[in-house]
């Protein structure tokens, strides 16, 4: 009687039938996300170092920096670079 716990070698899937998909985000996207995270961290660090609720940085600089960083991160996730093929189609028209 054969043992059921015996490991059987599984053949890899046929690569002809698999369709490769591109990464959804590129280098530009990750760079913009990293910049947004750095701005967010810097804004919170600046407010922490100022240690005043009614300070200049806490009232005037940080809110605009934080909102712009969050909007920038949302834009970075949604941003797609134009493909070369669509650029060629536009130039031919």
PDB file of C-alpha atoms in Angstrom, residues 22 28 79-91:
ATOM      1  CA  UNK A  22       2.084  44.926 -15.853  1.00  0.00           C
ATOM      2  CA  UNK A  28       6.936  57.696 -10.682  1.00  0.00           C
ATOM      3  CA  UNK A  79      -1.787  58.600 -12.042  1.00  0.00           C
ATOM      4  CA  UNK A  80      -1.058  56.614 -15.197  1.00  0.00           C
ATOM      5  CA  UNK A  81       1.610  57.515 -17.670  1.00  0.00           C
ATOM      6  CA  UNK A  82       0.501  57.886 -21.282  1.00  0.00           C
ATOM      7  CA  UNK A  83       1.607  54.960 -23.403  1.00  0.00           C
ATOM      8  CA  UNK A  84       3.755  55.449 -26.493  1.00  0.00           C
ATOM      9  CA  UNK A  85       1.059  53.900 -28.673  1.00  0.00           C
ATOM     10  CA  UNK A  86      -1.575  56.452 -27.692  1.00  0.00           C
ATOM     11  CA  UNK A  87       0.929  59.250 -28.333  1.00  0.00           C
ATOM     12  CA  UNK A  88       1.571  57.924 -31.836  1.00  0.00           C
ATOM     13  CA  UNK A  89      -2.164  57.755 -32.567  1.00  0.00           C
ATOM     14  CA  UNK A  90      -2.629  61.364 -31.526  1.00  0.00           C
ATOM     15  CA  UNK A  91       0.302  62.603 -33.630  1.00  0.00           C
TER      16      UNK A  91
END
